[in-house]
PDB file of C-alpha atoms in Angstrom:
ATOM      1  CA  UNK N   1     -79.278-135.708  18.741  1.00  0.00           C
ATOM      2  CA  UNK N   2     -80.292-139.459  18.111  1.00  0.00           C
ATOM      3  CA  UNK N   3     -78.011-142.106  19.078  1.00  0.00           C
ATOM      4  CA  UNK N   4     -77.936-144.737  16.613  1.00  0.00           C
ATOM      5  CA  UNK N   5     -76.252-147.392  18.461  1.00  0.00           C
ATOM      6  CA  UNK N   6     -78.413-150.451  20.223  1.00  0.00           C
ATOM      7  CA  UNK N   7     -80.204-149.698  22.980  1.00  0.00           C
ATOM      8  CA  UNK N   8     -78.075-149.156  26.482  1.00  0.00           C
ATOM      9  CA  UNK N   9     -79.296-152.640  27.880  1.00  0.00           C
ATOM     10  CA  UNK N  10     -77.829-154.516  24.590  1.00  0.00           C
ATOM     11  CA  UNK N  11     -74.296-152.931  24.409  1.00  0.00           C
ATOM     12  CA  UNK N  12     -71.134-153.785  25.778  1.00  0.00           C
ATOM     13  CA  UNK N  13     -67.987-151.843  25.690  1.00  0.00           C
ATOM     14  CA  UNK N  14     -64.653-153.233  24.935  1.00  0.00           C
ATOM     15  CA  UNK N  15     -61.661-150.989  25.116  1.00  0.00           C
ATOM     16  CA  UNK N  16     -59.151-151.684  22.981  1.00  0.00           C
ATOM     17  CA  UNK N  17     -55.559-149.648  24.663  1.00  0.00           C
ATOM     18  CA  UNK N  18     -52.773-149.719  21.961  1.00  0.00           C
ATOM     19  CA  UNK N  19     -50.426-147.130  23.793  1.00  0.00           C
ATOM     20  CA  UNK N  20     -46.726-147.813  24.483  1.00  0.00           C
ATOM     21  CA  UNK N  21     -46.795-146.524  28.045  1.00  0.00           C
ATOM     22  CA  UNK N  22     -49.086-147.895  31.115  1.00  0.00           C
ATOM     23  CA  UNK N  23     -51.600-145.070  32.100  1.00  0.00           C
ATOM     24  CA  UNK N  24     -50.772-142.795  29.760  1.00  0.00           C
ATOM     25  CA  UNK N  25     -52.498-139.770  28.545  1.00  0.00           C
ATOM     26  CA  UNK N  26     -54.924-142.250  26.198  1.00  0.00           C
ATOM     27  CA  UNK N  27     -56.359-144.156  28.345  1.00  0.00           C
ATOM     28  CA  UNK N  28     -56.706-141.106  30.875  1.00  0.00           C
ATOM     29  CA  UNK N  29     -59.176-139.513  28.451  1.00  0.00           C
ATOM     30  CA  UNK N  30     -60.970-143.083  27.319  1.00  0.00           C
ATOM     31  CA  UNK N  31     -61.205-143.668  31.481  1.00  0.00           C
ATOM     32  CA  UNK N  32     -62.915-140.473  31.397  1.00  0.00           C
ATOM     33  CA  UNK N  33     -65.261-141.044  28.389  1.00  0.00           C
ATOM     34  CA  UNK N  34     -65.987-144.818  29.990  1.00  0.00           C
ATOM     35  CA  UNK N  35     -66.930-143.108  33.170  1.00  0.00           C
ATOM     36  CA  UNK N  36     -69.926-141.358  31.529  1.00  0.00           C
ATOM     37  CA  UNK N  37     -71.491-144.564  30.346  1.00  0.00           C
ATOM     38  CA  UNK N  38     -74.497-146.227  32.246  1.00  0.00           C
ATOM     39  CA  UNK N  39     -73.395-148.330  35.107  1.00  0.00           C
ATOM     40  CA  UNK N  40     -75.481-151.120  33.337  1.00  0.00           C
ATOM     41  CA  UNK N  41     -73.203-151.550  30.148  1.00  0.00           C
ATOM     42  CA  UNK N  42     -70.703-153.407  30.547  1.00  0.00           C
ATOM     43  CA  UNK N  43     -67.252-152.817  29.892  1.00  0.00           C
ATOM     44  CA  UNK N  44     -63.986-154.604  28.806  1.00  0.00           C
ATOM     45  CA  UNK N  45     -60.551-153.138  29.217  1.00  0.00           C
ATOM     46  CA  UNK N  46     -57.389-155.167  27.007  1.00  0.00           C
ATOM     47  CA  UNK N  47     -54.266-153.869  27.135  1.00  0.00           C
ATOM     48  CA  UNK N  48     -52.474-154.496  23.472  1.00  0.00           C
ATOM     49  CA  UNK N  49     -49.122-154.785  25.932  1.00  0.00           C
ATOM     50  CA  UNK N  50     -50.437-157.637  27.967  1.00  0.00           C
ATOM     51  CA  UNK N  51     -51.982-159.238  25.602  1.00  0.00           C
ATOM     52  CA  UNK N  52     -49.296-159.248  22.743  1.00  0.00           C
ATOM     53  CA  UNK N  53     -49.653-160.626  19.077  1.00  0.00           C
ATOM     54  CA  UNK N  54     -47.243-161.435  16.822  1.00  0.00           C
ATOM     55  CA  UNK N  55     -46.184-159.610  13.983  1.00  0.00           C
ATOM     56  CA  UNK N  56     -49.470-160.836  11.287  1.00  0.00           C
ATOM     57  CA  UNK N  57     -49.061-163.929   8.435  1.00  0.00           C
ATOM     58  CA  UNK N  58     -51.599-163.447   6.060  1.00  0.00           C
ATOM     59  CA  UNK N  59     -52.302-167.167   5.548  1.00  0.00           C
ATOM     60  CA  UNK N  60     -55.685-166.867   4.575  1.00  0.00           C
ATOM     61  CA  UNK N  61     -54.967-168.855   1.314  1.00  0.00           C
ATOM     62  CA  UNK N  62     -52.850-171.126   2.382  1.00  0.00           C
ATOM     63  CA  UNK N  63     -53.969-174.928   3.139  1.00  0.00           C
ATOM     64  CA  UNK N  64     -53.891-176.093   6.564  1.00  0.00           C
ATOM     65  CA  UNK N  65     -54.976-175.164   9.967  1.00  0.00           C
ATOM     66  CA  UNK N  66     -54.041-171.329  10.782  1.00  0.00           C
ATOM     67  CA  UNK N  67     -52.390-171.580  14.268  1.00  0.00           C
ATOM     68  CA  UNK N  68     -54.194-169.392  17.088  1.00  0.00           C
ATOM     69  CA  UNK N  69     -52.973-168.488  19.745  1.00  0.00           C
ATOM     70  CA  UNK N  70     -54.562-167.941  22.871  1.00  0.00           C
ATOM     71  CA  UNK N  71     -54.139-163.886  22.814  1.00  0.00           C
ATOM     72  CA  UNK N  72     -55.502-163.869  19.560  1.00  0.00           C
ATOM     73  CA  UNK N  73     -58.420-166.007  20.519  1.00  0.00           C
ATOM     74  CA  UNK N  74     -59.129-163.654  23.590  1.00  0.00           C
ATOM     75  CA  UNK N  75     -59.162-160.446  21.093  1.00  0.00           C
ATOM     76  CA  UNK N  76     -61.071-161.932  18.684  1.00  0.00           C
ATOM     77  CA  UNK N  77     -63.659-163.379  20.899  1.00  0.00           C
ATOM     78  CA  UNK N  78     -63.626-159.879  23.253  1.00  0.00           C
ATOM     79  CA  UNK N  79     -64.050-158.321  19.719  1.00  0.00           C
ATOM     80  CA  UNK N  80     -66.836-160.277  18.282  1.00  0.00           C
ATOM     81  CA  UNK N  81     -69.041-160.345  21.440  1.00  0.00           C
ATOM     82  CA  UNK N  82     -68.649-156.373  22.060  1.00  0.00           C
ATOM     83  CA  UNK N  83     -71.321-154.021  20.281  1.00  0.00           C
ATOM     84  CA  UNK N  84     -68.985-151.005  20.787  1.00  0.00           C
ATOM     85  CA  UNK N  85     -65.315-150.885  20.279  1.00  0.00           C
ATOM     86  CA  UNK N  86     -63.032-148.577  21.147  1.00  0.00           C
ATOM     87  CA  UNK N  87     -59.297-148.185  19.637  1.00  0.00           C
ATOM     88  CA  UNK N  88     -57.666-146.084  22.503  1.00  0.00           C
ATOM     89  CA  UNK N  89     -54.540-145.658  20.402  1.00  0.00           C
ATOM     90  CA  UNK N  90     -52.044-142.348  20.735  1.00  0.00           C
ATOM     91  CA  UNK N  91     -50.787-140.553  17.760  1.00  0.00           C
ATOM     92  CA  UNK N  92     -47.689-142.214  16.686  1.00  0.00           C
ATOM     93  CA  UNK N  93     -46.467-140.640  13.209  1.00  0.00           C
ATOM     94  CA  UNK N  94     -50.166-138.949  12.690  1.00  0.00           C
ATOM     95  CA  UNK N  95     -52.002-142.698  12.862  1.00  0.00           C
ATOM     96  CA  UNK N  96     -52.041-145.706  15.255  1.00  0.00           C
ATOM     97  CA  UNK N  97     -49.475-147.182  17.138  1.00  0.00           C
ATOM     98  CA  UNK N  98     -47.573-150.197  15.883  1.00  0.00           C
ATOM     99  CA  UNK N  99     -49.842-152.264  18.796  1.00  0.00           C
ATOM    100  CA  UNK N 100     -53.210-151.272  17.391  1.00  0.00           C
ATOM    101  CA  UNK N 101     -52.473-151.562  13.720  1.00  0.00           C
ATOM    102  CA  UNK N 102     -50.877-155.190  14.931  1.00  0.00           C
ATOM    103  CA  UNK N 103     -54.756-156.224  15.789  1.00  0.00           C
ATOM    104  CA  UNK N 104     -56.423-154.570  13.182  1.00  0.00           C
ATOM    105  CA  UNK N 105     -54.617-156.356  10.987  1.00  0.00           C
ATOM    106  CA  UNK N 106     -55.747-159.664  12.864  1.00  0.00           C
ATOM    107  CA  UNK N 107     -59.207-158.484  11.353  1.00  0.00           C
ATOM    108  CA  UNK N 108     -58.056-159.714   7.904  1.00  0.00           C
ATOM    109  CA  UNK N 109     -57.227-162.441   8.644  1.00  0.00           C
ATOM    110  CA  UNK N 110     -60.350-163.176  10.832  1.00  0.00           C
ATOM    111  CA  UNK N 111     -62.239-162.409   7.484  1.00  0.00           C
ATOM    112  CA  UNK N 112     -61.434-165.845   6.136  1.00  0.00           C
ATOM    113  CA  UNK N 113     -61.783-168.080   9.329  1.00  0.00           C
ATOM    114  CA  UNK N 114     -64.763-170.716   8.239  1.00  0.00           C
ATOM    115  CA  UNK N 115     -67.680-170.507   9.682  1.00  0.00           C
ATOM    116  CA  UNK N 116     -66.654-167.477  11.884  1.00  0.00           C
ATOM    117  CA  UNK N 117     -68.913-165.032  10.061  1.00  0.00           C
ATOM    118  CA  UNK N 118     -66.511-161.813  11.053  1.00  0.00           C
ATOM    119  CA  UNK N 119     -67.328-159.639   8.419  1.00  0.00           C
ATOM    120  CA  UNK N 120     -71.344-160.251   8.515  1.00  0.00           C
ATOM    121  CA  UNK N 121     -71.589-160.064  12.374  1.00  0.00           C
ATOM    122  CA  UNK N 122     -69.453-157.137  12.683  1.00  0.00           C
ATOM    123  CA  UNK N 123     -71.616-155.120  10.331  1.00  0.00           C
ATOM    124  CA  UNK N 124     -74.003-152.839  12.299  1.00  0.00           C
ATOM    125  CA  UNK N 125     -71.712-152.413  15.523  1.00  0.00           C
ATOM    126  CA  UNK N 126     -70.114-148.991  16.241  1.00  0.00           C
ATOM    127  CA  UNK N 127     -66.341-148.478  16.198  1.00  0.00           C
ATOM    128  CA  UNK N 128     -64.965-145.567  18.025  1.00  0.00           C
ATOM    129  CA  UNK N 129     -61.716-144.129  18.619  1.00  0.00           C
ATOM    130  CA  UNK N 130     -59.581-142.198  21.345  1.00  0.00           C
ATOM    131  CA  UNK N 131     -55.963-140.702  20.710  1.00  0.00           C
ATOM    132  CA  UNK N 132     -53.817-138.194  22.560  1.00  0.00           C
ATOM    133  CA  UNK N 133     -51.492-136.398  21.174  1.00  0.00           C
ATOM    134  CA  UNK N 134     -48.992-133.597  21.145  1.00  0.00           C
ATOM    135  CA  UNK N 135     -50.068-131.199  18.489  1.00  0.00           C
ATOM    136  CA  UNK N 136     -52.454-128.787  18.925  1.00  0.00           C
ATOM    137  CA  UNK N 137     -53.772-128.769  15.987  1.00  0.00           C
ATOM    138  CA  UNK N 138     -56.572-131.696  15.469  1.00  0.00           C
ATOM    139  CA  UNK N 139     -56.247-131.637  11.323  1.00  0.00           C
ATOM    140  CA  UNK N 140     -53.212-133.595  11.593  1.00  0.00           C
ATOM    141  CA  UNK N 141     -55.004-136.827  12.953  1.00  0.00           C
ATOM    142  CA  UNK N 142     -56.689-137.088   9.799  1.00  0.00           C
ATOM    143  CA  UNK N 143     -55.038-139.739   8.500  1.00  0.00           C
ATOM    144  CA  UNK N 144     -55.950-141.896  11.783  1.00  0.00           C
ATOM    145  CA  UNK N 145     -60.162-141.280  11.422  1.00  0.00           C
ATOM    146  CA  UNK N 146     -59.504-141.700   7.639  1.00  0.00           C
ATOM    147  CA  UNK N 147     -58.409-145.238   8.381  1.00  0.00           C
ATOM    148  CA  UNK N 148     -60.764-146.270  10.992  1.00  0.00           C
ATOM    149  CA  UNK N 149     -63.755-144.771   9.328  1.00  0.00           C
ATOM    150  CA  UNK N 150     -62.537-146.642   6.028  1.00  0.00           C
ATOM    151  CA  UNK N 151     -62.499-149.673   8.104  1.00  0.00           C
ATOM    152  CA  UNK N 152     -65.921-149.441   9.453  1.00  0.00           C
ATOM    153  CA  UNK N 153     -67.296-149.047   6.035  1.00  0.00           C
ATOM    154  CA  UNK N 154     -66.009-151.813   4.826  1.00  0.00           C
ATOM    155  CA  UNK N 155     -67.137-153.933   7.850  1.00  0.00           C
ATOM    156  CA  UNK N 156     -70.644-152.246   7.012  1.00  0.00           C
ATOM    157  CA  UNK N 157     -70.106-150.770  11.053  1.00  0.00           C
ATOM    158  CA  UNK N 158     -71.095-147.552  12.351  1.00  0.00           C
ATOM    159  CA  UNK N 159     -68.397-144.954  13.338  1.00  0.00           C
ATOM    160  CA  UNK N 160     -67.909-142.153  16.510  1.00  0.00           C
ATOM    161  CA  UNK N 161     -65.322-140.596  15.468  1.00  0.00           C
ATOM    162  CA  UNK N 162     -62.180-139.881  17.405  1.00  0.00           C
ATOM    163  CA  UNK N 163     -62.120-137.915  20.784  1.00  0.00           C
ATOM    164  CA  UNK N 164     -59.032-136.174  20.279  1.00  0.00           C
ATOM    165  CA  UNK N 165     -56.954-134.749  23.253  1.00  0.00           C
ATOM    166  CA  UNK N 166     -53.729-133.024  23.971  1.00  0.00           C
ATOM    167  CA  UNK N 167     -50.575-134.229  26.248  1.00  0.00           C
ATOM    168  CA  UNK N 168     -47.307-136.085  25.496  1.00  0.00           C
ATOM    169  CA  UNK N 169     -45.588-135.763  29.205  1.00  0.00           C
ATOM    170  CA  UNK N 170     -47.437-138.186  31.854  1.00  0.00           C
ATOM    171  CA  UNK N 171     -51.096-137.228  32.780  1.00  0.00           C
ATOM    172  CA  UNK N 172     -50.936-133.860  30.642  1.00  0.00           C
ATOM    173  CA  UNK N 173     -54.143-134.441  28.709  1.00  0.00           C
ATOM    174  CA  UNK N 174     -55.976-133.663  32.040  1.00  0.00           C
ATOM    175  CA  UNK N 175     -55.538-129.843  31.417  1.00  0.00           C
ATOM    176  CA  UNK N 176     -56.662-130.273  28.078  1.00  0.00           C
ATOM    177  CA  UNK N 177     -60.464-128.559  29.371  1.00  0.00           C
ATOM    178  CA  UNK N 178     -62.195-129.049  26.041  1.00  0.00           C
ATOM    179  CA  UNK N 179     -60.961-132.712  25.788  1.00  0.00           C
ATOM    180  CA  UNK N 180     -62.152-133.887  29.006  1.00  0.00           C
ATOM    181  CA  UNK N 181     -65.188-131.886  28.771  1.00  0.00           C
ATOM    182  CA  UNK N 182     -66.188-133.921  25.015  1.00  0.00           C
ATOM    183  CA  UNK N 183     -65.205-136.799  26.765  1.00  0.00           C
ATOM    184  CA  UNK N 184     -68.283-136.774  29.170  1.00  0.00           C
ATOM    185  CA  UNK N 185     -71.153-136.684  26.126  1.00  0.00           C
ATOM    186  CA  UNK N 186     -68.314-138.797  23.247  1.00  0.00           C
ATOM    187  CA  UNK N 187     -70.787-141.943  23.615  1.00  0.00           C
ATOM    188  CA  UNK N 188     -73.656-139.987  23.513  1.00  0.00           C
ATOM    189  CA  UNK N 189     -72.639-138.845  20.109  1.00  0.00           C
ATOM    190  CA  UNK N 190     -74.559-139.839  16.593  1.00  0.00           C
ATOM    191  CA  UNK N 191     -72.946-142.758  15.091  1.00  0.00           C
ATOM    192  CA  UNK N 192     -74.046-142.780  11.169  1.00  0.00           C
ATOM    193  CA  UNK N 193     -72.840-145.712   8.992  1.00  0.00           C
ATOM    194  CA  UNK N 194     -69.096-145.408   8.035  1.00  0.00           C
ATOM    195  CA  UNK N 195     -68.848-144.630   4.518  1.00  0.00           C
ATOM    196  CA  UNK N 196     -66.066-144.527   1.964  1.00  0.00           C
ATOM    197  CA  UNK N 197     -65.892-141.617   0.563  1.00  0.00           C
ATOM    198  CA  UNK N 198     -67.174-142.183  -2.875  1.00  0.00           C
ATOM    199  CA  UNK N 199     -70.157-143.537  -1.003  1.00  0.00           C
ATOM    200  CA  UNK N 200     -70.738-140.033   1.020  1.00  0.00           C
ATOM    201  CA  UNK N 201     -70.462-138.200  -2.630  1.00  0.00           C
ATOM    202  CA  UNK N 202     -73.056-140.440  -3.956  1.00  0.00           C
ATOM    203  CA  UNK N 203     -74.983-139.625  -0.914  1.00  0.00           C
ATOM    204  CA  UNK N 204     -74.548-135.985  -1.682  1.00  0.00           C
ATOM    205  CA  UNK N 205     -75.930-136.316  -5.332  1.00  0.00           C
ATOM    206  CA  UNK N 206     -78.474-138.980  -4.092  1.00  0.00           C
ATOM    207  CA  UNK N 207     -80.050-135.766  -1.583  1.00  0.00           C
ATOM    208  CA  UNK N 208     -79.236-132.969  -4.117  1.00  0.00           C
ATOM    209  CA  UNK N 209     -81.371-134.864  -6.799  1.00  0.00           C
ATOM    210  CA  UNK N 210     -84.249-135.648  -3.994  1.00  0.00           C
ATOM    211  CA  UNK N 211     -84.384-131.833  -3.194  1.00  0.00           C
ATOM    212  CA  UNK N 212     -84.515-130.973  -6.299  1.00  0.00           C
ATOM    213  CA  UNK N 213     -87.118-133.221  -7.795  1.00  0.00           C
ATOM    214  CA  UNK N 214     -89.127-131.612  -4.076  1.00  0.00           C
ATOM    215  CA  UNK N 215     -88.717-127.928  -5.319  1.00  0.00           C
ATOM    216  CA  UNK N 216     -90.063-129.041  -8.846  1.00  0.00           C
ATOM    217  CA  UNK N 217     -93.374-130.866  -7.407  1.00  0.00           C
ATOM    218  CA  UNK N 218     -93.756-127.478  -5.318  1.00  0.00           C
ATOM    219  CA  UNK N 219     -93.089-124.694  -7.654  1.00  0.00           C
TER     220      UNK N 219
END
């Protein structure tokens, strides 16, 4: 399997915790992934809950000065120097928690900051994602890799996937065997250029064609 990411001694790691409870079963399982990692990366841990935003103002066309404070300099500073970034968020409601969708939506307005560049030098980093939660059933976070993978492919950024895992009471997702065990190879994983999915479809034709024009130059 070829990892598509930069090469070990040019990443950095920042982990991105957007869970409404300290050392819960989300950052359990994203402590486990980050344990796997090469001593030599390094890594960045901000918790959403120490670091809190205010609600977003989309003032990207208003005149004036945006205000920024200093937590949202920190995050978008920790965020533009990391090659990897990881949204540690649980399942609320079958997508991210009100925290995490908070500072993603900081990314649009980080779009239009002069000068800043977000949307170019973001393009080619890798965006992954960890989430516990208390269904068994994986299907229903969906709707949370639907939006981060949609929001890597419009940053032009690569995407992990999610490492899923089960708990809800405190420290539960440790007897979740298969999730801890994923959790030890998750950054090892490929990480292909988020698409939208009109994009992968085109893709689809795009290869179908290809083979087919192969079979005709060989029959």
């Amino acid at each position: 399997m070829t990892n598509h990411s930069p090469r070990p001694a040019d990443r950095s790691f920042l982990f991105v915790l957007g869970s409404s409870r300290a050392d819960g079963n989300t950052e359990i399982l994203a402590r486990a992934a980050a344990d796997a990692l090469p001593s030599e990366i390094p890594q960045r841990w901000i918790d959403l809950n120490r670091l809190p935003l205010p609600d977003f103002q989309d003032g990207r066309h208003e005149e004036g000065d945006w205000p920024v404070s200093e937590a949202e300099r920190t995050l978008r500073e920790a965020t533009m120097e990391a090659t990897d970034i990881v949204i540690a968020s649980p399942l609320y409601w079958y997508t991210l928690s009100a925290q995490t969708k908070r500072y993603l939506d900081y990314w649009s307005g980080w779009l239009g900051v002069p000068g800043l560049g977000f949307k170019q030098r973001m393009a080619g980093r890798t965006l992954w994602a960890v989430a516990a939660m208390a269904d068994e059933d994986e299907a229903v976070a969906d709707g949370m890799a639907t939006t981060l993978n949609n929001t890597a492919a419009y940053l032009r950024m690569r995407f992990g996937g999610v490492l899923l895992g089960n708990g809800s009471r405190p420290g539960q997702v440790r007897a979740d065997e298969r999730a801890m065990t994923r959790a030890k190879t998750y950054f090892e994983g490929e990480t292909p250029p988020a698409l939208f999915p009109h994009e992968e479809q085109e893709a689809r034709v795009g290869q179908a064609a290809r083979e087919a024009e192969t079979v005709g130059a060989t029959a």
